[in-house]
CSV table of C-alpha atoms and ligand atoms in Angstrom, one decimal:
chain,number,residue,atom,x,y,z
A,26,UNK,CA,-74.8,-85.0,57.0
A,27,UNK,CA,-72.3,-86.8,54.9
A,28,UNK,CA,-73.1,-84.6,51.9
A,29,UNK,CA,-72.9,-81.4,54.0
A,30,UNK,CA,-69.5,-82.6,55.4
A,31,UNK,CA,-68.0,-83.0,51.9
A,32,UNK,CA,-69.3,-79.6,50.8
A,33,UNK,CA,-67.7,-78.1,53.8
A,34,UNK,CA,-64.4,-79.9,53.3
A,35,UNK,CA,-64.2,-78.9,49.7
A,36,UNK,CA,-65.0,-75.3,50.5
A,37,UNK,CA,-68.2,-75.4,48.4
A,38,UNK,CA,-70.7,-74.8,51.1
A,39,UNK,CA,-71.1,-71.0,50.8
A,40,UNK,CA,-72.1,-71.3,47.2
A,41,UNK,CA,-74.2,-74.4,47.3
A,42,UNK,CA,-78.0,-74.3,47.8
A,43,UNK,CA,-79.2,-77.2,49.8
A,44,UNK,CA,-83.0,-77.9,49.9
A,45,UNK,CA,-83.8,-80.7,52.3
A,46,UNK,CA,-87.4,-81.9,52.1
A,47,UNK,CA,-89.7,-84.9,51.5
A,48,UNK,CA,-92.1,-85.6,48.7
A,49,UNK,CA,-94.8,-86.6,51.1
A,50,UNK,CA,-95.5,-87.1,54.8
A,51,UNK,CA,-95.0,-90.3,56.8
A,52,UNK,CA,-96.5,-93.4,55.3
A,53,UNK,CA,-98.5,-94.4,58.4
A,54,UNK,CA,-99.6,-97.8,57.2
A,55,UNK,CA,-96.1,-99.2,56.7
A,56,UNK,CA,-95.3,-102.0,59.1
A,57,UNK,CA,-92.9,-104.9,59.3
A,58,UNK,CA,-93.1,-107.7,61.7
A,59,UNK,CA,-95.6,-105.9,63.9
A,60,UNK,CA,-93.4,-102.8,64.1
A,61,UNK,CA,-94.7,-99.4,63.0
A,62,UNK,CA,-92.2,-98.1,60.3
A,63,UNK,CA,-94.2,-95.4,58.6
A,64,UNK,CA,-93.2,-92.4,60.6
A,65,UNK,CA,-95.2,-89.9,62.6
A,66,UNK,CA,-96.8,-86.8,61.2
A,67,UNK,CA,-97.1,-84.9,64.5
A,68,UNK,CA,-100.2,-82.8,64.9
A,69,UNK,CA,-101.1,-83.3,61.2
A,70,UNK,CA,-103.9,-85.6,60.2
A,71,UNK,CA,-103.3,-88.5,57.7
A,72,UNK,CA,-100.2,-89.4,55.8
A,73,UNK,CA,-98.7,-90.5,52.5
A,74,UNK,CA,-101.1,-91.5,49.9
A,75,UNK,CA,-103.7,-89.0,51.0
A,76,UNK,CA,-103.7,-86.1,48.7
A,77,UNK,CA,-105.7,-83.9,51.0
A,78,UNK,CA,-104.9,-84.2,54.7
A,79,UNK,CA,-101.9,-82.1,56.0
A,80,UNK,CA,-100.1,-85.2,57.2
A,81,UNK,CA,-99.7,-86.4,53.6
A,82,UNK,CA,-98.6,-83.2,52.0
A,83,UNK,CA,-97.1,-80.8,54.6
A,84,UNK,CA,-93.4,-81.5,54.7
A,85,UNK,CA,-90.3,-79.9,56.0
A,86,UNK,CA,-88.5,-77.5,53.8
A,87,UNK,CA,-85.0,-76.7,55.1
A,88,UNK,CA,-82.7,-74.5,53.1
A,89,UNK,CA,-79.0,-73.7,53.4
A,90,UNK,CA,-77.1,-71.3,51.2
A,91,UNK,CA,-74.7,-69.3,53.4
A,92,UNK,CA,-73.8,-66.8,50.7
A,93,UNK,CA,-77.4,-65.9,50.0
A,94,UNK,CA,-79.7,-66.8,52.8
A,95,UNK,CA,-79.7,-65.7,56.4
A,96,UNK,CA,-79.4,-68.6,58.8
A,97,UNK,CA,-82.1,-69.5,61.2
A,98,UNK,CA,-85.1,-67.7,59.6
A,99,UNK,CA,-88.4,-69.5,59.9
A,100,UNK,CA,-90.9,-68.8,57.1
A,101,UNK,CA,-94.5,-69.9,57.8
A,102,UNK,CA,-96.0,-69.6,54.3
A,103,UNK,CA,-97.5,-72.1,52.0
A,104,UNK,CA,-95.2,-73.2,49.2
A,105,UNK,CA,-95.1,-76.2,46.9
A,106,UNK,CA,-92.5,-78.7,45.8
A,107,UNK,CA,-93.3,-77.7,42.3
A,108,UNK,CA,-91.6,-74.4,43.2
A,109,UNK,CA,-88.2,-76.1,42.9
A,110,UNK,CA,-88.3,-75.8,39.1
A,111,UNK,CA,-88.9,-72.0,38.8
A,112,UNK,CA,-86.6,-71.3,41.7
A,113,UNK,CA,-83.6,-73.2,40.3
A,114,UNK,CA,-84.4,-71.8,36.8
A,115,UNK,CA,-84.2,-68.3,38.3
A,116,UNK,CA,-81.0,-68.9,40.2
A,117,UNK,CA,-79.3,-70.4,37.1
A,118,UNK,CA,-80.6,-67.5,34.9
A,119,UNK,CA,-82.9,-69.7,32.9
A,120,UNK,CA,-86.1,-68.7,31.1
A,121,UNK,CA,-89.3,-70.5,31.8
A,122,UNK,CA,-91.3,-71.8,28.9
A,123,UNK,CA,-94.3,-69.6,28.0
A,124,UNK,CA,-96.3,-72.3,26.1
A,125,UNK,CA,-97.9,-73.6,29.3
A,126,UNK,CA,-99.4,-72.5,32.6
A,127,UNK,CA,-96.8,-72.7,35.3
A,128,UNK,CA,-98.6,-72.7,38.6
A,129,UNK,CA,-95.4,-72.6,40.7
A,130,UNK,CA,-93.4,-69.7,42.1
A,131,UNK,CA,-89.8,-68.7,42.4
A,132,UNK,CA,-89.1,-69.0,46.1
A,133,UNK,CA,-86.1,-66.7,46.2
A,134,UNK,CA,-88.0,-63.5,47.1
A,135,UNK,CA,-89.5,-65.3,50.1
A,136,UNK,CA,-86.3,-67.0,51.1
A,137,UNK,CA,-84.3,-63.8,50.9
A,138,UNK,CA,-86.9,-61.9,52.9
A,139,UNK,CA,-87.7,-59.5,50.0
A,140,UNK,CA,-91.3,-60.8,50.0
A,141,UNK,CA,-93.3,-61.4,53.2
A,142,UNK,CA,-95.9,-63.6,51.7
A,143,UNK,CA,-95.7,-66.5,49.3
A,144,UNK,CA,-97.2,-65.8,45.9
A,145,UNK,CA,-99.4,-68.9,46.0
A,146,UNK,CA,-102.9,-67.9,46.4
A,147,UNK,CA,-104.5,-71.3,45.7
A,148,UNK,CA,-102.8,-74.7,46.0
A,149,UNK,CA,-104.7,-77.7,44.5
A,150,UNK,CA,-104.1,-81.0,46.4
A,151,UNK,CA,-104.6,-84.1,44.2
A,152,UNK,CA,-104.9,-87.7,45.1
A,153,UNK,CA,-103.7,-89.3,41.9
A,154,UNK,CA,-105.6,-87.4,39.2
A,155,UNK,CA,-108.5,-86.6,41.6
A,156,UNK,CA,-108.8,-83.2,43.2
A,157,UNK,CA,-109.3,-83.8,46.9
A,158,UNK,CA,-108.6,-80.5,48.6
A,159,UNK,CA,-107.7,-76.9,47.9
A,160,UNK,CA,-105.8,-74.4,50.1
A,161,UNK,CA,-106.6,-70.7,49.8
A,162,UNK,CA,-104.0,-68.3,51.2
A,163,UNK,CA,-106.1,-65.2,51.7
A,164,UNK,CA,-103.7,-62.4,51.0
A,165,UNK,CA,-105.4,-59.5,52.8
A,166,UNK,CA,-105.6,-61.2,56.2
A,167,UNK,CA,-103.0,-64.0,55.9
A,168,UNK,CA,-105.5,-66.7,56.8
A,169,UNK,CA,-104.9,-70.1,55.2
A,170,UNK,CA,-108.2,-71.8,54.4
A,171,UNK,CA,-108.5,-75.4,53.2
A,172,UNK,CA,-111.5,-77.2,51.8
A,173,UNK,CA,-111.8,-81.0,51.3
A,174,UNK,CA,-114.1,-82.3,48.6
A,175,UNK,CA,-113.1,-85.9,49.1
A,176,UNK,CA,-111.5,-87.6,52.1
A,177,UNK,CA,-110.5,-91.3,52.4
A,178,UNK,CA,-112.5,-93.5,54.7
A,179,UNK,CA,-110.0,-94.6,57.4
A,180,UNK,CA,-110.0,-98.3,58.3
A,181,UNK,CA,-110.7,-99.0,60.9
A,182,UNK,CA,-112.9,-95.9,61.3
A,183,UNK,CA,-111.2,-93.2,63.2
A,184,UNK,CA,-107.8,-95.0,62.9
A,185,UNK,CA,-106.2,-92.0,61.2
A,186,UNK,CA,-105.0,-94.1,58.2
A,187,UNK,CA,-106.1,-97.0,56.0
A,188,UNK,CA,-104.4,-99.8,58.0
A,189,UNK,CA,-106.8,-102.5,56.9
A,190,UNK,CA,-106.2,-101.8,53.2
A,191,UNK,CA,-102.5,-100.8,53.5
A,192,UNK,CA,-103.0,-97.6,51.6
A,193,UNK,CA,-106.0,-95.3,51.1
A,194,UNK,CA,-107.6,-95.3,47.7
A,195,UNK,CA,-108.2,-92.0,45.9
A,196,UNK,CA,-111.7,-93.0,44.6
A,197,UNK,CA,-112.9,-96.2,46.3
A,198,UNK,CA,-114.0,-96.0,49.9
A,199,UNK,CA,-113.9,-92.3,50.1
A,200,UNK,CA,-116.4,-89.7,51.4
A,201,UNK,CA,-117.6,-86.9,49.1
A,202,UNK,CA,-118.3,-83.7,50.9
A,203,UNK,CA,-120.9,-81.3,49.6
A,204,UNK,CA,-120.6,-78.7,50.9
A,205,UNK,CA,-116.9,-79.3,51.3
A,206,UNK,CA,-115.2,-79.6,54.7
A,207,UNK,CA,-113.7,-76.2,55.6
A,208,UNK,CA,-110.8,-75.5,58.0
A,209,UNK,CA,-109.0,-72.4,59.0
A,210,UNK,CA,-105.5,-74.1,58.8
A,211,UNK,CA,-103.9,-71.1,60.5
A,212,UNK,CA,-105.9,-71.8,63.6
A,213,UNK,CA,-106.5,-75.5,63.2
A,214,UNK,CA,-103.5,-77.1,61.5
A,215,UNK,CA,-104.6,-80.6,62.7
A,216,UNK,CA,-107.9,-80.2,60.8
A,217,UNK,CA,-109.9,-81.3,63.7
A,218,UNK,CA,-112.7,-78.8,63.7
A,219,UNK,CA,-114.6,-78.5,60.4
A,220,UNK,CA,-116.3,-75.1,60.2
A,221,UNK,CA,-119.9,-74.7,59.3
A,222,UNK,CA,-122.1,-71.8,58.2
A,223,UNK,CA,-123.4,-71.8,61.9
A,224,UNK,CA,-120.0,-71.0,63.4
A,225,UNK,CA,-118.2,-69.3,60.5
A,226,UNK,CA,-119.9,-66.3,59.0
A,227,UNK,CA,-117.5,-66.5,56.0
A,228,UNK,CA,-118.3,-70.1,55.2
A,229,UNK,CA,-120.3,-69.6,52.0
A,230,UNK,CA,-118.1,-66.8,50.6
A,231,UNK,CA,-114.9,-68.8,51.2
A,232,UNK,CA,-116.3,-72.0,49.7
A,233,UNK,CA,-117.5,-70.0,46.7
A,234,UNK,CA,-114.2,-68.2,46.2
A,235,UNK,CA,-112.4,-71.5,46.2
A,236,UNK,CA,-115.0,-73.0,43.9
A,237,UNK,CA,-114.3,-70.2,41.4
A,238,UNK,CA,-110.6,-70.9,41.7
A,239,UNK,CA,-111.2,-74.6,40.9
A,240,UNK,CA,-113.1,-73.7,37.8
A,241,UNK,CA,-110.3,-71.3,36.7
A,242,UNK,CA,-107.7,-74.0,37.4
A,243,UNK,CA,-109.6,-76.7,35.5
A,244,UNK,CA,-109.7,-74.4,32.4
A,245,UNK,CA,-105.9,-74.4,32.4
A,246,UNK,CA,-105.6,-78.2,32.4
A,247,UNK,CA,-104.9,-80.2,29.2
A,248,UNK,CA,-104.3,-83.9,28.8
A,249,UNK,CA,-100.6,-84.8,29.1
A,250,UNK,CA,-98.7,-88.0,28.4
A,251,UNK,CA,-98.8,-90.4,31.3
A,252,UNK,CA,-95.4,-90.1,33.0
A,253,UNK,CA,-96.0,-92.9,35.5
A,254,UNK,CA,-96.9,-95.5,32.8
A,255,UNK,CA,-95.9,-99.1,33.5
A,256,UNK,CA,-92.9,-98.7,31.1
A,257,UNK,CA,-91.7,-95.5,32.7
A,258,UNK,CA,-92.1,-97.1,36.2
A,259,UNK,CA,-89.9,-100.2,35.3
A,260,UNK,CA,-86.6,-100.3,37.0
A,261,UNK,CA,-83.9,-99.6,34.4
A,262,UNK,CA,-80.4,-100.4,35.3
A,263,UNK,CA,-78.9,-98.0,32.7
A,264,UNK,CA,-80.6,-95.1,34.5
A,265,UNK,CA,-79.4,-96.0,38.0
A,266,UNK,CA,-76.2,-94.9,39.6
A,267,UNK,CA,-74.1,-98.1,39.3
A,268,UNK,CA,-72.4,-99.4,42.3
A,269,UNK,CA,-71.8,-103.0,41.2
A,270,UNK,CA,-70.5,-104.2,37.9
A,271,UNK,CA,-72.7,-103.0,35.0
A,272,UNK,CA,-75.4,-104.3,34.4
A,273,UNK,CA,-75.5,-105.8,37.9
A,274,UNK,CA,-75.8,-102.4,39.4
A,275,UNK,CA,-78.0,-103.2,42.4
A,276,UNK,CA,-76.5,-102.9,45.8
A,277,UNK,CA,-77.6,-101.6,49.1
A,278,UNK,CA,-75.1,-99.1,50.5
A,279,UNK,CA,-77.2,-98.7,53.5
A,280,UNK,CA,-76.2,-102.2,54.6
A,281,UNK,CA,-72.6,-100.9,54.9
A,282,UNK,CA,-73.5,-98.4,57.5
B,740,LIG,C1,-68.0,-68.7,53.8
B,740,LIG,O1,-68.6,-67.5,54.2
B,740,LIG,C2,-68.2,-67.1,55.5
B,740,LIG,C3,-69.0,-65.9,55.9
B,740,LIG,O2,-69.1,-64.9,54.9
B,740,LIG,C4,-66.7,-66.8,55.6
B,740,LIG,O3,-66.3,-66.5,56.9
B,740,LIG,C5,-66.0,-68.1,55.1
B,740,LIG,O4,-64.6,-67.8,55.0
B,740,LIG,C6,-66.5,-68.5,53.8
B,740,LIG,N1,-65.9,-69.8,53.5
B,740,LIG,C7,-65.3,-70.1,52.3
B,740,LIG,C8,-64.7,-71.4,52.1
B,740,LIG,O5,-65.3,-69.3,51.4
B,741,LIG,C1,-117.2,-94.1,53.2
B,741,LIG,O1,-117.8,-93.3,54.3
B,741,LIG,C2,-119.0,-92.7,53.9
B,741,LIG,C3,-119.4,-91.8,55.0
B,741,LIG,O2,-119.5,-92.5,56.2
B,741,LIG,C4,-120.1,-93.7,53.5
B,741,LIG,O3,-121.2,-93.0,53.1
B,741,LIG,C5,-119.5,-94.6,52.4
B,741,LIG,O4,-120.4,-95.6,52.1
B,741,LIG,C6,-118.2,-95.2,52.8
B,741,LIG,N1,-117.7,-95.9,51.6
B,741,LIG,C7,-117.5,-97.2,51.6
B,741,LIG,C8,-117.0,-97.8,50.3
B,741,LIG,O5,-117.7,-97.9,52.6
B,742,LIG,C1,-107.9,-68.0,61.1
B,742,LIG,O1,-107.1,-68.3,62.3
B,742,LIG,C2,-106.1,-67.3,62.6
B,742,LIG,C3,-105.2,-67.9,63.7
B,742,LIG,O2,-106.0,-68.2,64.8
B,742,LIG,C4,-106.8,-66.0,63.0
B,742,LIG,O3,-105.8,-65.0,63.3
B,742,LIG,C5,-107.7,-65.6,61.8
B,742,LIG,O4,-108.4,-64.4,62.2
B,742,LIG,C6,-108.6,-66.7,61.4
B,742,LIG,N1,-109.3,-66.2,60.2
B,742,LIG,C7,-110.6,-65.9,60.2
B,742,LIG,C8,-111.1,-65.3,58.9
B,742,LIG,O5,-111.3,-66.2,61.1
């Protein structure tokens, strides 16, 4: 609100794109002194730290750009936070590198209403480096399917999160599904009724189609330098906004409010 207020005051609002979002869903396990602090993911199952369930990955995306985008439109299409890069590059007139596979999309056609559907056909949902789930946005009928190859074992069982452990693991205490769990997310966003070959005639063909997409996706992967190495994760005062006297930059502005 404060940022929007300054943009309004300075007369910059019309030509500023705001994208309000979150990098993951509510972190259900977070508690302090017996109080639940981790948020609430509504109808969606799971939360932060689960690469597959909607509660961990389905986040709000709220845009404001008065000069370019119509106010109040709601777009119910699968997109990805990785779309930020090609979108901003497009807006700023940049050129995307061609020496790598870029599995992200410029959001502007969708946001401006020039495209009705997101260009994402498949989205691959990882927990760490492990592929846990895949979403298939079937173009011809608009159905969004999702398969889960791996799901965390909740603790306690049925609790909806890994309360006993504090965070779900991506590889230990998980369940491997073969055949995978399949959901029609368009109908069942809370992922409560896994489909089966008995009640979904398309089960085998959908699972196979997604399987082929996974093979294609894996062929495009190449090892990359570890970005979240211990060194890269260390807190570095010289990379922080400094609100004390350098190098004693630490302060908690939220305490002032
Ligand atoms: C922003 O755009 C609106 C609608 O076009 C216009 O009425 C308003 O004057 C503009 N504000 C500024 C500061 O340019
Ligand atoms: C996780 O749950 C699955 C299915 O109930 C079970 O087979 C597996 O042993 C569990 N993993 C652990 C580490 O308890
Ligand atoms: C998936 O669910 C949506 C919403 O209920 C429905 O319109 C669509 O037909 C379903 N897709 C399939 C292939 O059953």
